[in-house]
Short mmCIF file of C-alpha atoms and ligand atoms in Angstrom, two decimals:
data_model
loop_
_atom_site.label_atom_id
_atom_site.label_comp_id
_atom_site.label_asym_id
_atom_site.label_seq_id
_atom_site.Cartn_x
_atom_site.Cartn_y
_atom_site.Cartn_z
CA MET V 346 -43.31 -38.20 -65.33
CA LYS V 347 -43.06 -34.90 -66.40
CA THR V 348 -44.12 -33.70 -70.33
CA ALA V 349 -41.34 -32.90 -72.37
CA MET V 350 -40.23 -28.78 -72.08
CA LYS V 351 -42.44 -27.10 -74.50
CA THR V 352 -40.67 -26.42 -77.62
CA GLU V 353 -40.49 -23.38 -77.83
CA GLN V 354 -38.96 -23.19 -74.58
CA ARG V 355 -36.51 -25.42 -75.48
CA GLU V 356 -35.62 -23.35 -79.10
CA ALA V 357 -35.40 -19.89 -76.77
CA ALA V 358 -33.04 -21.91 -74.38
CA ARG V 359 -30.85 -23.10 -77.05
CA PRO V 360 -27.94 -21.66 -78.47
CA SER V 361 -28.36 -20.93 -82.06
CA THR V 362 -26.56 -22.95 -84.66
CA SER V 363 -24.62 -19.73 -85.94
CA GLU V 364 -23.05 -19.71 -82.52
CA PRO V 365 -19.30 -20.93 -81.97
CA VAL V 366 -19.02 -25.03 -81.38
CA ASP V 367 -17.00 -24.30 -78.30
CA VAL V 368 -18.29 -22.87 -74.64
CA PRO V 369 -17.12 -19.20 -74.47
CA TRP V 370 -15.41 -19.23 -71.59
CA HIS V 371 -11.71 -20.73 -70.76
CA MET V 372 -10.57 -22.48 -67.47
CA ASP V 373 -7.08 -23.69 -66.69
CA ASN V 374 -7.85 -26.98 -66.29
CA PRO V 375 -6.96 -30.16 -68.63
CA PHE V 376 -10.25 -31.70 -68.37
CA LEU V 377 -12.32 -28.71 -69.53
CA SER V 378 -8.93 -27.82 -72.57
CA GLY V 379 -8.38 -29.33 -75.69
CA ASN V 380 -11.09 -31.99 -76.56
CA TYR V 381 -12.03 -31.99 -73.46
CA LYS V 382 -13.28 -28.31 -73.79
CA PRO V 383 -17.43 -28.31 -73.37
CA VAL V 384 -19.51 -27.65 -76.74
CA LEU V 385 -22.29 -24.97 -76.48
CA ARG V 386 -23.56 -25.33 -80.00
CA GLU V 387 -26.66 -28.33 -80.58
CA THR V 388 -26.62 -29.64 -83.91
CA ASP V 389 -28.31 -31.69 -86.50
CA ALA V 390 -26.75 -33.02 -89.52
CA ARG V 391 -28.27 -35.64 -91.89
CA ASP V 392 -26.56 -37.76 -94.59
CA LEU V 393 -23.29 -37.24 -93.20
CA LYS V 394 -20.06 -38.15 -95.14
CA VAL V 395 -18.64 -41.46 -94.90
CA ALA V 396 -15.08 -40.91 -95.43
CA ALA V 397 -14.19 -44.81 -95.47
CA GLY V 398 -15.97 -48.16 -95.53
CA HIS V 399 -19.70 -48.49 -95.31
CA ILE V 400 -22.29 -48.55 -92.74
CA PRO V 401 -24.13 -51.65 -93.15
CA GLU V 402 -27.42 -51.38 -94.79
CA ASP V 403 -29.05 -53.55 -91.66
CA LEU V 404 -27.76 -51.64 -88.80
CA ARG V 405 -31.00 -50.00 -87.50
CA GLY V 406 -30.58 -48.06 -84.32
CA VAL V 407 -28.56 -45.16 -82.52
CA TYR V 408 -25.22 -44.82 -80.78
CA MET V 409 -25.20 -42.47 -78.08
CA ARG V 410 -22.71 -41.03 -75.72
CA ASN V 411 -23.14 -38.97 -72.76
CA GLY V 412 -20.28 -37.39 -70.62
CA PRO V 413 -19.57 -33.95 -68.87
CA ASN V 414 -20.22 -30.72 -70.71
CA PRO V 415 -20.44 -27.84 -68.53
CA MET V 416 -22.75 -25.03 -69.93
CA PHE V 417 -21.29 -22.25 -67.77
CA ARG V 418 -17.53 -21.95 -66.78
CA PRO V 419 -17.59 -24.01 -63.20
CA ILE V 420 -16.66 -22.53 -59.62
CA HIS V 421 -15.08 -25.47 -59.00
CA TYR V 422 -14.29 -28.64 -61.39
CA ALA V 423 -13.61 -32.28 -60.27
CA TYR V 424 -13.31 -34.60 -63.43
CA PRO V 425 -15.24 -36.85 -63.80
CA LEU V 426 -17.73 -36.11 -61.06
CA ASP V 427 -19.01 -32.28 -62.19
CA GLY V 428 -20.72 -31.44 -65.41
CA ASP V 429 -23.67 -30.93 -67.62
CA GLY V 430 -24.39 -34.08 -69.23
CA MET V 431 -24.50 -33.60 -73.14
CA ILE V 432 -25.87 -36.79 -75.23
CA HIS V 433 -24.07 -37.11 -78.53
CA ALA V 434 -26.20 -39.61 -80.87
CA VAL V 435 -25.27 -41.15 -84.39
CA TYR V 436 -28.67 -42.71 -85.78
CA LEU V 437 -27.72 -45.45 -88.64
CA ASP V 438 -30.58 -46.82 -90.82
CA GLY V 439 -30.34 -48.29 -94.01
CA GLY V 440 -26.35 -47.38 -94.82
CA LYS V 441 -27.22 -43.57 -93.86
CA ALA V 442 -25.99 -41.82 -90.71
CA ARG V 443 -27.46 -38.84 -88.83
CA TYR V 444 -25.89 -36.69 -86.00
CA ARG V 445 -27.63 -34.95 -83.25
CA ASN V 446 -26.26 -33.27 -79.51
CA ARG V 447 -28.40 -32.10 -77.25
CA PHE V 448 -27.56 -31.09 -73.28
CA VAL V 449 -29.85 -33.26 -71.04
CA ASP V 450 -32.02 -30.56 -69.82
CA THR V 451 -31.79 -31.06 -65.79
CA ALA V 452 -33.10 -28.81 -63.13
CA SER V 453 -29.88 -27.92 -61.86
CA LEU V 454 -29.43 -26.93 -65.47
CA ALA V 455 -32.47 -24.98 -65.31
CA VAL V 456 -31.39 -23.20 -62.41
CA GLU V 457 -27.79 -22.22 -63.78
CA ARG V 458 -29.22 -21.08 -67.11
CA ARG V 459 -32.06 -18.77 -65.28
CA ALA V 460 -28.53 -17.32 -63.21
CA GLY V 461 -26.46 -16.68 -66.56
CA ARG V 462 -23.77 -18.66 -64.69
CA ALA V 463 -22.61 -21.55 -62.79
CA VAL V 464 -23.81 -21.50 -59.21
CA TYR V 465 -23.25 -24.99 -57.81
CA GLY V 466 -19.80 -25.89 -56.49
CA SER V 467 -18.14 -29.22 -57.21
CA PHE V 468 -19.08 -32.92 -56.07
CA THR V 469 -16.00 -32.81 -54.15
CA HIS V 470 -16.49 -29.30 -52.78
CA PRO V 471 -20.10 -28.21 -52.60
CA GLU V 472 -20.77 -24.73 -52.49
CA PRO V 473 -23.84 -22.52 -50.52
CA ILE V 474 -26.31 -21.41 -53.00
CA ASP V 475 -28.46 -18.12 -52.87
CA PRO V 476 -31.56 -19.57 -52.12
CA ALA V 477 -33.16 -16.40 -54.30
CA LEU V 478 -31.82 -18.35 -56.89
CA PHE V 479 -34.32 -21.40 -56.82
CA LEU V 480 -37.88 -21.59 -57.59
CA ASP V 481 -40.42 -22.83 -55.19
CA GLY V 482 -40.46 -26.73 -55.19
CA GLU V 483 -36.63 -27.03 -57.00
CA ASN V 484 -34.07 -28.56 -54.75
CA THR V 485 -32.09 -26.70 -53.40
CA ALA V 486 -29.30 -28.94 -52.84
CA PRO V 487 -25.83 -27.81 -52.96
CA ILE V 488 -24.55 -30.56 -55.41
CA LYS V 489 -25.39 -30.11 -59.28
CA ASN V 490 -26.99 -33.19 -60.89
CA GLY V 491 -25.87 -33.07 -64.55
CA ALA V 492 -26.81 -36.57 -65.47
CA PHE V 493 -23.71 -36.80 -67.49
CA VAL V 494 -22.36 -40.22 -67.20
CA ASN V 495 -24.24 -42.93 -69.25
CA ILE V 496 -27.31 -43.45 -70.98
CA ILE V 497 -29.17 -46.38 -71.35
CA ARG V 498 -32.36 -47.89 -72.23
CA HIS V 499 -34.48 -50.12 -70.26
CA GLY V 500 -38.16 -50.88 -71.59
CA GLU V 501 -39.07 -47.95 -73.50
CA HIS V 502 -37.02 -45.86 -71.07
CA LEU V 503 -33.82 -44.05 -72.43
CA LEU V 504 -32.23 -43.06 -69.26
CA ALA V 505 -29.66 -40.03 -69.17
CA LEU V 506 -27.83 -40.97 -65.55
CA ASN V 507 -25.30 -39.59 -63.12
CA GLU V 508 -23.62 -40.78 -59.79
CA ALA V 509 -26.12 -42.46 -57.47
CA THR V 510 -28.89 -39.13 -58.03
CA ILE V 511 -31.99 -38.88 -60.02
CA CYS V 512 -32.04 -39.87 -63.57
CA TYR V 513 -33.79 -38.26 -66.45
CA GLU V 514 -35.95 -39.70 -69.03
CA MET V 515 -35.25 -38.87 -72.65
CA ASN V 516 -36.47 -39.45 -75.82
CA GLU V 517 -35.41 -40.76 -79.26
CA ALA V 518 -34.85 -37.54 -80.17
CA LEU V 519 -33.24 -36.04 -77.29
CA ASP V 520 -35.52 -33.83 -75.50
CA THR V 521 -35.50 -34.27 -71.88
CA LEU V 522 -38.83 -36.00 -70.31
CA GLY V 523 -38.12 -35.22 -66.70
CA PRO V 524 -36.94 -37.28 -64.04
CA TRP V 525 -37.47 -41.15 -64.12
CA THR V 526 -39.88 -42.34 -61.39
CA ALA V 527 -39.77 -46.11 -62.54
CA GLY V 528 -43.85 -46.23 -61.68
CA THR V 529 -43.52 -44.36 -58.33
CA ALA V 530 -44.52 -41.56 -56.79
CA GLN V 531 -40.97 -39.86 -56.71
CA PRO V 532 -37.84 -39.70 -58.72
CA VAL V 533 -35.68 -42.79 -58.18
CA ARG V 534 -32.24 -42.52 -57.25
CA LEU V 535 -29.84 -44.70 -58.93
CA GLY V 536 -25.85 -45.00 -60.11
CA ALA V 537 -24.64 -44.67 -63.43
CA HIS V 538 -23.98 -48.70 -63.95
CA ASN V 539 -26.53 -50.97 -63.85
CA LYS V 540 -27.02 -54.52 -65.45
CA ARG V 541 -29.55 -56.49 -66.77
CA HIS V 542 -30.03 -60.25 -66.05
CA PRO V 543 -30.19 -62.42 -69.09
CA ARG V 544 -32.77 -64.60 -67.99
CA THR V 545 -35.31 -62.21 -66.41
CA GLY V 546 -34.69 -58.97 -67.86
CA ASP V 547 -34.63 -57.15 -64.66
CA LEU V 548 -32.58 -54.30 -64.33
CA HIS V 549 -30.61 -54.21 -61.17
CA ALA V 550 -29.22 -50.69 -59.92
CA ILE V 551 -27.06 -49.59 -57.29
CA GLN V 552 -27.56 -46.28 -54.79
CA TYR V 553 -25.52 -44.98 -52.00
CA THR V 554 -25.13 -41.39 -50.55
CA TRP V 555 -22.28 -39.71 -49.20
CA ARG V 556 -24.30 -39.43 -45.85
CA GLU V 557 -25.25 -42.94 -44.63
CA PRO V 558 -22.63 -45.75 -44.75
CA ILE V 559 -25.28 -47.87 -46.56
CA VAL V 560 -25.12 -49.52 -50.40
CA LYS V 561 -28.69 -50.00 -51.95
CA PHE V 562 -29.61 -52.37 -54.72
CA HIS V 563 -32.51 -51.84 -56.62
CA ARG V 564 -34.36 -54.06 -58.85
CA PHE V 565 -36.79 -53.23 -61.93
CA SER V 566 -39.08 -55.17 -64.18
CA PRO V 567 -38.22 -55.58 -67.53
CA ALA V 568 -40.82 -52.16 -67.63
CA GLY V 569 -38.97 -50.56 -65.29
CA LEU V 570 -41.14 -50.43 -62.71
CA LEU V 571 -39.38 -50.52 -59.04
CA MET V 572 -40.17 -53.80 -57.99
CA ASP V 573 -37.81 -54.30 -54.35
CA THR V 574 -34.47 -52.73 -52.61
CA LEU V 575 -32.31 -54.58 -50.13
CA SER V 576 -29.58 -52.70 -48.09
CA LEU V 577 -25.57 -53.25 -47.34
CA ASP V 578 -23.82 -51.95 -44.30
CA LEU V 579 -20.38 -50.49 -45.10
CA PRO V 580 -17.93 -48.62 -42.18
CA MET V 581 -18.32 -45.60 -43.71
CA PRO V 582 -20.12 -43.60 -46.70
CA THR V 583 -18.14 -45.54 -49.61
CA MET V 584 -18.01 -44.72 -53.66
CA VAL V 585 -18.99 -47.46 -55.26
CA HIS V 586 -19.45 -46.38 -59.11
CA ASP V 587 -20.33 -50.11 -60.57
CA PHE V 588 -20.79 -53.47 -59.16
CA VAL V 589 -21.12 -57.07 -60.68
CA LEU V 590 -23.90 -59.20 -61.95
CA THR V 591 -23.76 -62.97 -62.18
CA GLU V 592 -26.91 -65.44 -63.29
CA ARG V 593 -27.40 -66.09 -59.49
CA HIS V 594 -25.58 -63.20 -57.44
CA LEU V 595 -25.16 -59.60 -57.06
CA VAL V 596 -21.78 -58.81 -56.22
CA LEU V 597 -20.45 -55.76 -54.65
CA ILE V 598 -16.89 -54.80 -54.54
CA ALA V 599 -16.40 -51.72 -52.64
CA GLY V 600 -12.94 -50.05 -52.07
CA PRO V 601 -12.11 -48.05 -49.49
CA ALA V 602 -13.24 -44.49 -51.27
CA VAL V 603 -14.87 -42.86 -48.52
CA PHE V 604 -16.71 -39.92 -47.76
CA ASP V 605 -15.29 -37.89 -45.23
CA VAL V 606 -17.74 -34.18 -43.97
CA GLU V 607 -14.45 -33.37 -41.85
CA ALA V 608 -12.01 -33.49 -44.48
CA MET V 609 -14.52 -31.45 -46.48
CA GLN V 610 -15.08 -29.06 -43.56
CA ALA V 611 -11.45 -28.52 -43.31
CA GLY V 612 -10.63 -27.69 -47.18
CA ARG V 613 -10.00 -30.97 -48.28
CA SER V 614 -12.05 -33.06 -50.70
CA MET V 615 -15.18 -35.02 -49.31
CA LEU V 616 -13.31 -38.46 -51.29
CA GLN V 617 -10.72 -39.72 -49.34
CA TRP V 618 -9.13 -43.04 -49.58
CA ARG V 619 -9.05 -44.90 -46.07
CA PRO V 620 -6.71 -47.82 -47.18
CA ASP V 621 -6.88 -48.92 -43.51
CA LEU V 622 -10.82 -49.92 -43.87
CA GLY V 623 -9.72 -52.34 -46.57
CA MET V 624 -11.68 -54.25 -49.46
CA ARG V 625 -15.00 -55.28 -48.64
CA ILE V 626 -16.71 -57.38 -51.06
CA ALA V 627 -20.74 -58.97 -50.73
CA ILE V 628 -21.62 -61.95 -52.59
CA VAL V 629 -25.29 -61.35 -52.43
CA PRO V 630 -27.71 -64.43 -53.67
CA LEU V 631 -30.71 -63.09 -55.88
CA ASP V 632 -32.85 -65.45 -53.91
CA GLY V 633 -32.96 -63.51 -51.07
CA ALA V 634 -30.64 -65.92 -48.97
CA ALA V 635 -28.00 -64.14 -46.57
CA PRO V 636 -24.88 -62.43 -48.17
CA THR V 637 -21.41 -63.66 -47.96
CA TRP V 638 -18.95 -60.93 -46.66
CA ILE V 639 -14.77 -61.08 -47.77
CA GLU V 640 -12.33 -58.35 -46.80
CA GLY V 641 -9.06 -58.18 -48.24
CA ASP V 642 -6.34 -55.99 -49.46
CA PRO V 643 -7.75 -52.28 -50.87
CA PHE V 644 -7.39 -51.32 -54.39
CA PHE V 645 -10.01 -49.18 -56.60
CA VAL V 646 -11.89 -50.29 -59.37
CA TYR V 647 -14.50 -47.75 -61.38
CA HIS V 648 -15.75 -50.51 -64.01
CA PHE V 649 -16.22 -53.76 -64.03
CA ALA V 650 -16.32 -55.21 -67.92
CA ASN V 651 -18.48 -58.73 -66.94
CA GLY V 652 -18.56 -60.93 -64.27
CA PHE V 653 -19.87 -64.82 -64.31
CA GLU V 654 -20.23 -68.08 -62.12
CA ARG V 655 -17.98 -70.96 -63.27
CA SER V 656 -17.30 -74.13 -61.11
CA GLY V 657 -18.45 -72.49 -58.01
CA GLN V 658 -16.48 -69.42 -58.42
CA ILE V 659 -17.20 -66.11 -59.36
CA VAL V 660 -15.07 -64.50 -62.26
CA VAL V 661 -14.94 -60.87 -62.45
CA ASP V 662 -12.56 -58.52 -65.38
CA TYR V 663 -12.23 -55.25 -64.38
CA VAL V 664 -9.93 -52.12 -64.57
CA HIS V 665 -7.45 -52.19 -61.24
CA TYR V 666 -6.30 -49.08 -59.20
CA GLU V 667 -4.06 -49.15 -56.55
CA LYS V 668 -5.70 -46.76 -54.80
CA PHE V 669 -8.41 -43.96 -55.37
CA SER V 670 -6.66 -40.61 -55.89
CA PHE V 671 -7.82 -37.41 -58.48
CA GLU V 672 -3.79 -37.10 -59.53
CA ALA V 673 -2.57 -37.67 -62.75
CA GLY V 674 -0.53 -41.08 -64.33
CA GLN V 675 -1.87 -43.74 -62.11
CA ARG V 676 -1.70 -46.90 -63.22
CA SER V 677 -5.34 -48.44 -64.25
CA THR V 678 -5.08 -52.06 -66.12
CA LEU V 679 -7.27 -54.64 -67.07
CA ARG V 680 -7.36 -57.69 -64.65
CA ARG V 681 -9.32 -60.74 -63.69
CA MET V 682 -10.43 -61.09 -60.10
CA THR V 683 -11.59 -64.99 -58.97
CA ILE V 684 -13.66 -65.12 -55.86
CA ASP V 685 -14.26 -67.84 -54.03
CA PRO V 686 -17.05 -67.65 -51.71
CA VAL V 687 -17.14 -71.03 -49.78
CA GLN V 688 -13.14 -70.10 -48.63
CA ARG V 689 -14.27 -66.15 -48.33
CA ARG V 690 -11.16 -65.07 -50.42
CA PHE V 691 -9.82 -63.66 -53.81
CA ASP V 692 -7.17 -62.99 -55.96
CA THR V 693 -6.40 -61.25 -59.43
CA ALA V 694 -4.36 -61.65 -61.87
CA SER V 695 -3.47 -59.25 -65.08
CA LEU V 696 -5.15 -59.62 -68.46
CA LEU V 697 -3.45 -56.64 -70.00
CA ASP V 698 -0.65 -54.82 -68.30
CA GLU V 699 -1.61 -51.40 -70.27
CA ASP V 700 -3.07 -48.63 -69.21
CA THR V 701 -6.57 -48.60 -70.19
CA GLU V 702 -10.29 -47.58 -69.05
CA PHE V 703 -14.03 -48.20 -70.35
CA PRO V 704 -14.08 -51.89 -70.65
CA ARG V 705 -16.99 -53.41 -72.75
CA ILE V 706 -18.44 -56.55 -73.71
CA ASN V 707 -21.03 -57.79 -76.05
CA HIS V 708 -23.83 -57.14 -73.49
CA LEU V 709 -26.31 -59.09 -74.63
CA HIS V 710 -23.77 -61.80 -72.81
CA GLU V 711 -23.42 -60.03 -69.83
CA ALA V 712 -23.91 -61.70 -66.72
CA LEU V 713 -22.64 -64.91 -68.47
CA ALA V 714 -19.65 -66.09 -69.63
CA THR V 715 -17.83 -64.06 -71.51
CA ARG V 716 -14.28 -64.53 -73.48
CA TYR V 717 -13.81 -60.79 -75.03
CA VAL V 718 -13.24 -57.58 -73.52
CA TYR V 719 -12.91 -54.54 -75.48
CA LEU V 720 -11.19 -51.51 -74.43
CA PRO V 721 -9.05 -48.30 -75.37
CA VAL V 722 -5.34 -48.54 -74.50
CA ALA V 723 -3.05 -45.59 -74.66
CA SER V 724 0.45 -46.07 -76.84
CA GLY V 725 2.25 -42.89 -75.59
CA ASN V 726 2.79 -42.31 -79.27
CA ASN V 727 -0.25 -39.52 -79.50
CA ALA V 728 0.47 -36.30 -79.15
CA THR V 729 -2.78 -35.90 -77.12
CA GLY V 730 -1.86 -37.92 -74.97
CA GLY V 731 -5.26 -39.81 -74.53
CA PHE V 732 -6.17 -43.55 -75.55
CA ASP V 733 -5.05 -44.08 -79.34
CA ALA V 734 -5.92 -47.67 -80.16
CA LEU V 735 -8.92 -50.14 -79.16
CA ALA V 736 -7.73 -53.74 -77.67
CA ARG V 737 -9.80 -56.91 -77.77
CA VAL V 738 -8.34 -59.24 -75.22
CA ASP V 739 -8.86 -62.69 -75.43
CA THR V 740 -9.57 -63.69 -72.12
CA GLU V 741 -9.30 -67.51 -72.60
CA THR V 742 -6.02 -67.61 -74.93
CA GLY V 743 -4.69 -64.21 -73.39
CA ALA V 744 -4.29 -62.98 -77.08
CA VAL V 745 -4.37 -59.30 -77.66
CA THR V 746 -5.32 -57.55 -80.99
CA LYS V 747 -5.60 -53.98 -81.52
CA HIS V 748 -6.82 -51.33 -83.98
CA ASP V 749 -4.40 -48.34 -83.92
CA PHE V 750 -5.87 -45.15 -84.27
CA GLY V 751 -2.55 -43.43 -85.18
CA ARG V 752 -2.88 -39.80 -84.18
CA LEU V 753 -6.51 -40.07 -83.44
CA ALA V 754 -7.71 -40.04 -79.82
CA ILE V 755 -10.73 -42.21 -79.21
CA GLY V 756 -12.93 -43.26 -76.00
CA GLU V 757 -15.05 -45.87 -75.08
CA ALA V 758 -16.36 -48.51 -77.47
CA ALA V 759 -19.84 -50.01 -77.51
CA PHE V 760 -20.84 -53.20 -79.11
CA VAL V 761 -22.89 -53.04 -81.31
CA PRO V 762 -24.73 -56.47 -82.06
CA ARG V 763 -24.52 -57.63 -86.09
CA PRO V 764 -28.46 -58.16 -86.82
CA GLY V 765 -28.56 -62.00 -86.82
CA GLY V 766 -25.57 -62.67 -85.07
CA THR V 767 -25.22 -65.64 -82.46
CA ARG V 768 -21.11 -65.56 -81.87
CA GLU V 769 -20.24 -63.55 -78.96
CA ASP V 770 -17.67 -61.49 -81.25
CA ASP V 771 -20.19 -61.21 -83.61
CA GLY V 772 -20.76 -57.49 -84.15
CA TYR V 773 -19.40 -53.90 -84.34
CA LEU V 774 -17.66 -51.53 -82.12
CA ALA V 775 -18.61 -47.92 -82.14
CA THR V 776 -17.17 -45.09 -80.71
CA PHE V 777 -16.30 -41.45 -81.54
CA ALA V 778 -12.31 -40.37 -82.56
CA TYR V 779 -10.85 -37.12 -82.52
CA ASP V 780 -8.11 -35.68 -84.64
CA ALA V 781 -6.41 -32.94 -82.88
CA GLU V 782 -4.83 -31.59 -86.40
CA ARG V 783 -8.06 -30.93 -88.08
CA ASP V 784 -10.17 -30.57 -84.39
CA ALA V 785 -12.32 -32.56 -86.01
CA SER V 786 -14.17 -35.90 -84.88
CA SER V 787 -15.71 -39.16 -86.66
CA PHE V 788 -17.73 -41.56 -85.49
CA VAL V 789 -16.05 -45.18 -86.31
CA LEU V 790 -17.48 -48.55 -86.72
CA LEU V 791 -14.70 -51.66 -86.25
CA ASP V 792 -15.67 -55.37 -86.97
CA ALA V 793 -15.41 -56.60 -83.15
CA GLY V 794 -14.34 -60.12 -84.40
CA ARG V 795 -11.21 -58.46 -86.72
CA ILE V 796 -10.47 -55.48 -84.77
CA ASP V 797 -7.51 -55.26 -86.64
CA ASP V 798 -8.89 -54.72 -89.93
CA GLU V 799 -9.42 -51.45 -91.23
CA PRO V 800 -12.70 -49.75 -90.23
CA VAL V 801 -16.08 -51.06 -91.54
CA ALA V 802 -17.02 -47.52 -91.75
CA VAL V 803 -15.72 -43.96 -90.46
CA VAL V 804 -18.27 -41.06 -90.88
CA GLU V 805 -17.58 -37.57 -90.25
CA LEU V 806 -19.11 -35.71 -88.18
CA PRO V 807 -20.48 -32.41 -88.69
CA GLN V 808 -18.39 -30.71 -85.51
CA ARG V 809 -16.31 -31.65 -82.39
CA VAL V 810 -17.46 -34.10 -80.08
CA PRO V 811 -15.53 -33.60 -76.59
CA TYR V 812 -14.14 -36.95 -74.87
CA GLY V 813 -16.91 -38.23 -72.54
CA LEU V 814 -17.90 -41.12 -70.66
CA HIS V 815 -20.22 -43.91 -71.66
CA GLY V 816 -22.47 -44.62 -74.34
CA ASN V 817 -24.80 -47.71 -75.86
CA TRP V 818 -26.22 -49.16 -79.06
CA ILE V 819 -29.60 -48.20 -78.90
CA ALA V 820 -31.06 -51.04 -81.40
CA GLY V 821 -33.93 -50.95 -83.71
CA THR V 822 -34.57 -47.02 -82.90
CA ARG V 823 -37.03 -45.40 -85.70
CA ALA V 824 -35.12 -42.71 -87.86
CA LEU V 825 -36.12 -39.16 -86.84
CA PRO V 826 -38.68 -37.13 -88.84
FE1 FE2 A 1178 -18.69 -45.19 -65.20
#
């Protein structure tokens, strides 16, 4: 693992806190405007004002969230597949809160910092790059690795993850340490969504490329060493953003969003929806037995809430799309898929017929039977058009409870287990909320068991936090010096 970038180098590269919060450029793209507009300023703030409620004194750790935040005006931009990573972190300790945000200092960002401009194209429209912009030994691939999709901790490793490529190890202070090698001789490639087995503590990760019709599953030990890798074949190179882990199986659920180099060469997106290829599902036993393949009518999914085994079937809660598309206005709703591996068939049923994304559960119950899914929903009343409520779906009774954020817009909510808690819903939900009228953001904790109550705590943040992608609660993190 590389050592951290020297402090003086970082400070020289980092914008001063006297600079404006926002990046100084504009691009006419809805995903780079409003509260999607990237921030440039990296900030620290202690003893944040608690505007409502109280931060539970026994909560010690940090909520970290990643998201695409391009530093330089992009040449092309395809949300949510492009950008530089920026981690926004709220550290809680003894009832107090502290905020810090930092770019993920990737090798790609270093190239652009030296050039003083964007040099990479988009994930969907790669650009040839002048070789003179690279130093010896740098990766000259035409696609940026911004490490902007997720941030997780596994063992002692805090990892900023991108889609199906190398990830970057960070420390708790948000310094970038370098590409993660997982005990091997070179950086390992993995996806943004990974699953920890509830019994073994192993981390299972997915990997694919746009070049080959192969999906790989890596297994990392609880300490973060790469233990083994298995491969599955698909008809074409396919984008598979997430997968399912149960107690005894990995489950690959691949809709036909495929990489088509000919389309790219014809000036269209490299990602194409090919419904004629159908849905491919692989049930892969963790004991090494042969996978079972199931085919069916195509749909698309970015995110699974959870999957588990019940009475010989595999139950999967996920957000369903009719197809993959970059077009706005697609419906995305929470559904439950029930897979029968013996009959080799599946069916799906609606759990919540409202537009949603970013489904989360209490991660301590991942791969086990879960009852509650937490996810943001859009009422359509919010001026921003974004998610304005957080829903708790009881998948046993069908009951849906909501916390209405009114004029505030929210994103994904991470589960924060209550110290000493035992029930599945014994904890809090942490999210960032944006107030367009004040152009200000807050950190909000809700009671996961009583989501419609007043917030447990609302913490004012020192600057706007743009909409992002995924975050997690990192329990037990030491307070920063
Ligand atoms: Fe994701």
